PDB file of C-alpha atoms in Angstrom:
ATOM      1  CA  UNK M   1     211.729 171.438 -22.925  1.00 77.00           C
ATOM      2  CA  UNK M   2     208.157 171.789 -21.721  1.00 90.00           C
ATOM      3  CA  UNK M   3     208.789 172.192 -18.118  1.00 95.00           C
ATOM      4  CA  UNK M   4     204.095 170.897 -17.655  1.00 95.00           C
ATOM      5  CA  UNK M   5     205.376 167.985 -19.454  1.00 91.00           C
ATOM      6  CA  UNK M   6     208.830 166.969 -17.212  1.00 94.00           C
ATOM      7  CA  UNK M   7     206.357 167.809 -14.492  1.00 96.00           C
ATOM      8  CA  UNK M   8     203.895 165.273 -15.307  1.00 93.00           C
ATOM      9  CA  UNK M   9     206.530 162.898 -15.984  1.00 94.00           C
ATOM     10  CA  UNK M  10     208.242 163.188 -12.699  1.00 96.00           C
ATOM     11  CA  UNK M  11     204.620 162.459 -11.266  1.00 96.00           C
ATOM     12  CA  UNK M  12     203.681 160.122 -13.037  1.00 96.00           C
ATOM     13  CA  UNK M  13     207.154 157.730 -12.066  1.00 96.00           C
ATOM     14  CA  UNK M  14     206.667 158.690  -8.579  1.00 97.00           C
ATOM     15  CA  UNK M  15     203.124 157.232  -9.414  1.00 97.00           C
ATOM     16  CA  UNK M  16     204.471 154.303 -11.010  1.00 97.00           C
ATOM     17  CA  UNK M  17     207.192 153.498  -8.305  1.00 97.00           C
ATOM     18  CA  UNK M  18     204.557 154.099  -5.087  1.00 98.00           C
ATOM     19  CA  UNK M  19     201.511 151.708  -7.002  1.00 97.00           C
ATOM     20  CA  UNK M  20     204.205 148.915  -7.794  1.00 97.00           C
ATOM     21  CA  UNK M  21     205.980 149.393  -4.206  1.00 98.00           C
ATOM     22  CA  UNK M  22     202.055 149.119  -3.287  1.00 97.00           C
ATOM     23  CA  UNK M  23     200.946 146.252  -5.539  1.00 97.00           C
ATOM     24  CA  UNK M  24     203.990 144.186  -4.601  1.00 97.00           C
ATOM     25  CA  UNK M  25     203.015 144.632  -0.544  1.00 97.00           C
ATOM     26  CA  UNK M  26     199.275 143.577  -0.669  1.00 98.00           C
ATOM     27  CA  UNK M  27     200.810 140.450  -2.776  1.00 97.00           C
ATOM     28  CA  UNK M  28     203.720 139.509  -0.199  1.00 97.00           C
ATOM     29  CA  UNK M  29     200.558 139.435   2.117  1.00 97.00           C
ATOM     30  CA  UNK M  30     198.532 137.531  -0.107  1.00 96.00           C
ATOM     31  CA  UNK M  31     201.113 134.675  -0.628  1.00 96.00           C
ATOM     32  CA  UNK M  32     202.198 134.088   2.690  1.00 97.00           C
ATOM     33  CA  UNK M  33     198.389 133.631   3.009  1.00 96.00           C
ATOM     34  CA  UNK M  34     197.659 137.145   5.292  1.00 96.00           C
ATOM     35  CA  UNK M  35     196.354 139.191   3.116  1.00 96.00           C
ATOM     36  CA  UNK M  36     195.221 142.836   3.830  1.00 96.00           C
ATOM     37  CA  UNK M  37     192.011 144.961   4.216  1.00 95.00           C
ATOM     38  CA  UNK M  38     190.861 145.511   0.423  1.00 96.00           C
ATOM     39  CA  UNK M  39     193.178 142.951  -1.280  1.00 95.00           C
ATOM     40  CA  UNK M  40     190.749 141.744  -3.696  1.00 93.00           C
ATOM     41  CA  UNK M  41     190.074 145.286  -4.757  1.00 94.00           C
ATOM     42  CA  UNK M  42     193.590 146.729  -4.107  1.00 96.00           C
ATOM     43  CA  UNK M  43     195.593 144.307  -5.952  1.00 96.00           C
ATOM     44  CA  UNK M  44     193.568 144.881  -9.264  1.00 95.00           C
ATOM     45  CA  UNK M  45     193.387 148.457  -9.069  1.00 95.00           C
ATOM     46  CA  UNK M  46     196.983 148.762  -8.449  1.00 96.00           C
ATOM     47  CA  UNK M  47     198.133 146.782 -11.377  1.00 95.00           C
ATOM     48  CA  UNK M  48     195.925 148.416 -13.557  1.00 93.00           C
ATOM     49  CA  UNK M  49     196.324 152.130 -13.142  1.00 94.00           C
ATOM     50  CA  UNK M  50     200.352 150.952 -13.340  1.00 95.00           C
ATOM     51  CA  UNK M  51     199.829 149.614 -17.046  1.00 92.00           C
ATOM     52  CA  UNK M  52     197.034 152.601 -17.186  1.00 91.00           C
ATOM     53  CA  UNK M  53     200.153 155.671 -16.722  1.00 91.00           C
ATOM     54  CA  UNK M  54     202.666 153.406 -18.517  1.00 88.00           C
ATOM     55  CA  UNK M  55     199.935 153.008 -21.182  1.00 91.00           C
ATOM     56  CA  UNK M  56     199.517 156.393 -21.961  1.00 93.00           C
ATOM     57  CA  UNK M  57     203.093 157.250 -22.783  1.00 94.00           C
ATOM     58  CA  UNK M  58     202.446 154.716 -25.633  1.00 95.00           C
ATOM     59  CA  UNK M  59     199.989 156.960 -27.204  1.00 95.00           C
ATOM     60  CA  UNK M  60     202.172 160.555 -26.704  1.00 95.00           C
ATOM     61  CA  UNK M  61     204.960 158.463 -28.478  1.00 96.00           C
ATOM     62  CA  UNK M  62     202.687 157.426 -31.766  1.00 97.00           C
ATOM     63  CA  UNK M  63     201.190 160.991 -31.334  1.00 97.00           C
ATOM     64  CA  UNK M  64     204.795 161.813 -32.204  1.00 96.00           C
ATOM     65  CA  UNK M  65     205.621 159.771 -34.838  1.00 97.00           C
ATOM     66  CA  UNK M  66     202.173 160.864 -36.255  1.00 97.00           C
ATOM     67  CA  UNK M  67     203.150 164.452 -36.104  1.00 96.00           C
ATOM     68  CA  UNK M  68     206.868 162.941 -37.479  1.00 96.00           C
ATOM     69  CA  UNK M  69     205.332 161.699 -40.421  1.00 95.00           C
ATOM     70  CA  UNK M  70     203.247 164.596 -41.085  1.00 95.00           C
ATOM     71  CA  UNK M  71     206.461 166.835 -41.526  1.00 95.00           C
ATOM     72  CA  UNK M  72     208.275 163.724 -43.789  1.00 95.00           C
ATOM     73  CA  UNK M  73     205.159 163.610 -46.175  1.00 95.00           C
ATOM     74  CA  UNK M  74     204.530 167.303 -46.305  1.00 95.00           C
ATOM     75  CA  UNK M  75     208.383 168.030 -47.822  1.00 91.00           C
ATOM     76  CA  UNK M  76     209.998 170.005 -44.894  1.00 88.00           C
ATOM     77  CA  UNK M  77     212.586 167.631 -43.614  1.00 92.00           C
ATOM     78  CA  UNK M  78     213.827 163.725 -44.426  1.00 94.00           C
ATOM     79  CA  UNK M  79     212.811 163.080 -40.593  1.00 93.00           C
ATOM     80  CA  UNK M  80     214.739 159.413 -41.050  1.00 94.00           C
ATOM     81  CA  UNK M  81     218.236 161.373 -40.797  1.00 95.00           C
ATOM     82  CA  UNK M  82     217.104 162.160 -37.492  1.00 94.00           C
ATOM     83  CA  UNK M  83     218.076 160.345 -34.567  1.00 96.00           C
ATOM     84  CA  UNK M  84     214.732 161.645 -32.375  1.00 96.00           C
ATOM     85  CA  UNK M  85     212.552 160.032 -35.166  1.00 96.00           C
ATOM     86  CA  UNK M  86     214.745 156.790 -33.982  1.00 97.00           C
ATOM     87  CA  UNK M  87     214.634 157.197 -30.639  1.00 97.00           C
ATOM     88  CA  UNK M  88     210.783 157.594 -30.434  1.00 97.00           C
ATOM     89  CA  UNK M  89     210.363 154.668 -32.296  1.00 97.00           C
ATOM     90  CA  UNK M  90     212.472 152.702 -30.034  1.00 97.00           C
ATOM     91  CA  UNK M  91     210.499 154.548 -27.012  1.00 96.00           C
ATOM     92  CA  UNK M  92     206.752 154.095 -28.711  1.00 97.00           C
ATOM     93  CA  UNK M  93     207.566 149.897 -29.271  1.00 97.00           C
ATOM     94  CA  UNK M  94     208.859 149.511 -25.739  1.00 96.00           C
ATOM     95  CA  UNK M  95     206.363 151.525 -24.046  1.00 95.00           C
ATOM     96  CA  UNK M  96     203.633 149.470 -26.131  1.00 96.00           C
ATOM     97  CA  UNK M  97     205.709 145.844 -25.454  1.00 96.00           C
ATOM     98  CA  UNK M  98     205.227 146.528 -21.654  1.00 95.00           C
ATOM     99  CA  UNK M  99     201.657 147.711 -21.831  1.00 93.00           C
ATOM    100  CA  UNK M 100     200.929 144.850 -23.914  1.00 93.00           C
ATOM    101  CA  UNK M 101     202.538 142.661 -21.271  1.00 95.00           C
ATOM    102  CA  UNK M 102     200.891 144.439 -18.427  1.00 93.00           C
ATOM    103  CA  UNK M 103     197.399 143.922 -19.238  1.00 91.00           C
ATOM    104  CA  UNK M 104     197.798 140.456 -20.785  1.00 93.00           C
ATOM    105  CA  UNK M 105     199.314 139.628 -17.222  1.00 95.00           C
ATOM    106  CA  UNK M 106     196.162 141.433 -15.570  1.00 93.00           C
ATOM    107  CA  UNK M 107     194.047 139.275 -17.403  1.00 93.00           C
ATOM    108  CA  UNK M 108     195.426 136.062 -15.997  1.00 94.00           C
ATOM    109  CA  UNK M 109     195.682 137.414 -12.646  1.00 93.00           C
ATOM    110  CA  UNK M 110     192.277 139.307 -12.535  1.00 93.00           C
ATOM    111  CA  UNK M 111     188.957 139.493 -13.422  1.00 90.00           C
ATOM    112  CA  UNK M 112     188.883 140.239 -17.269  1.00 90.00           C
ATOM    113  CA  UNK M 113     185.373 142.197 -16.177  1.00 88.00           C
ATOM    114  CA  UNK M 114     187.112 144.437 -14.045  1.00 84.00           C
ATOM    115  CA  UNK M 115     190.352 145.099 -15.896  1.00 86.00           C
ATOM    116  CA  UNK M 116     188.564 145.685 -19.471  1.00 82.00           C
ATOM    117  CA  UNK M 117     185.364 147.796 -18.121  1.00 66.00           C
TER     118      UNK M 117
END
């Protein structure tokens, strides 16, 4: 276990629970038709740097199955008897199903110009 890496990822869900908890206030505010200082900017940026962390986990799980592959083709071990090969599979598809989601919902909800840059 990497202890940089648990670190990050105890960030980055503290990250992910404190933008959503955030996101979901400015829109409570919104819909009863208060909204707060900075919605228009808040909102957005919230729901973006959400799918944003949530995103990247996507990319260290096909980094893995790269680097899974990579031992599979080179000889040194059937990597399919494995149940990690498995389980990051089942970890890379979810985390890229809910990024997927996230920014297809941003999309709707947002300025396309400010959500893709």
């Amino acid at each position: 276990a990497n202890p940089a890496y648990i670190s990050y990822l105890v960030v980055m869900v503290g990250l992910l629970v404190s933008l959503d908890f955030c996101y979901r206030v400015y829109e409570r505010f919104q819909l009863r038709g208060q909204p707060l200082r900075f919605t228009g900017l808040v909102m957005p940026v919230a729901f973006s740097v959400w799918s944003a962390l949530f995103g990247t986990q996507s990319v260290v799980q096909a980094k893995i199955l790269a680097e899974l592959l990579a031992v599979h083709s080179s000889g040194e071990e059937n990597i399919f008897l494995s149940w990690f090969t498995y389980l990051t599979l089942l970890l890379w598809l979810s985390t890229v199903a809910v990024w997927l989601k996230r920014l297809n919902d941003a999309l709707s909800k947002f300025n396309p110009l400010f959500i893709i840059p």
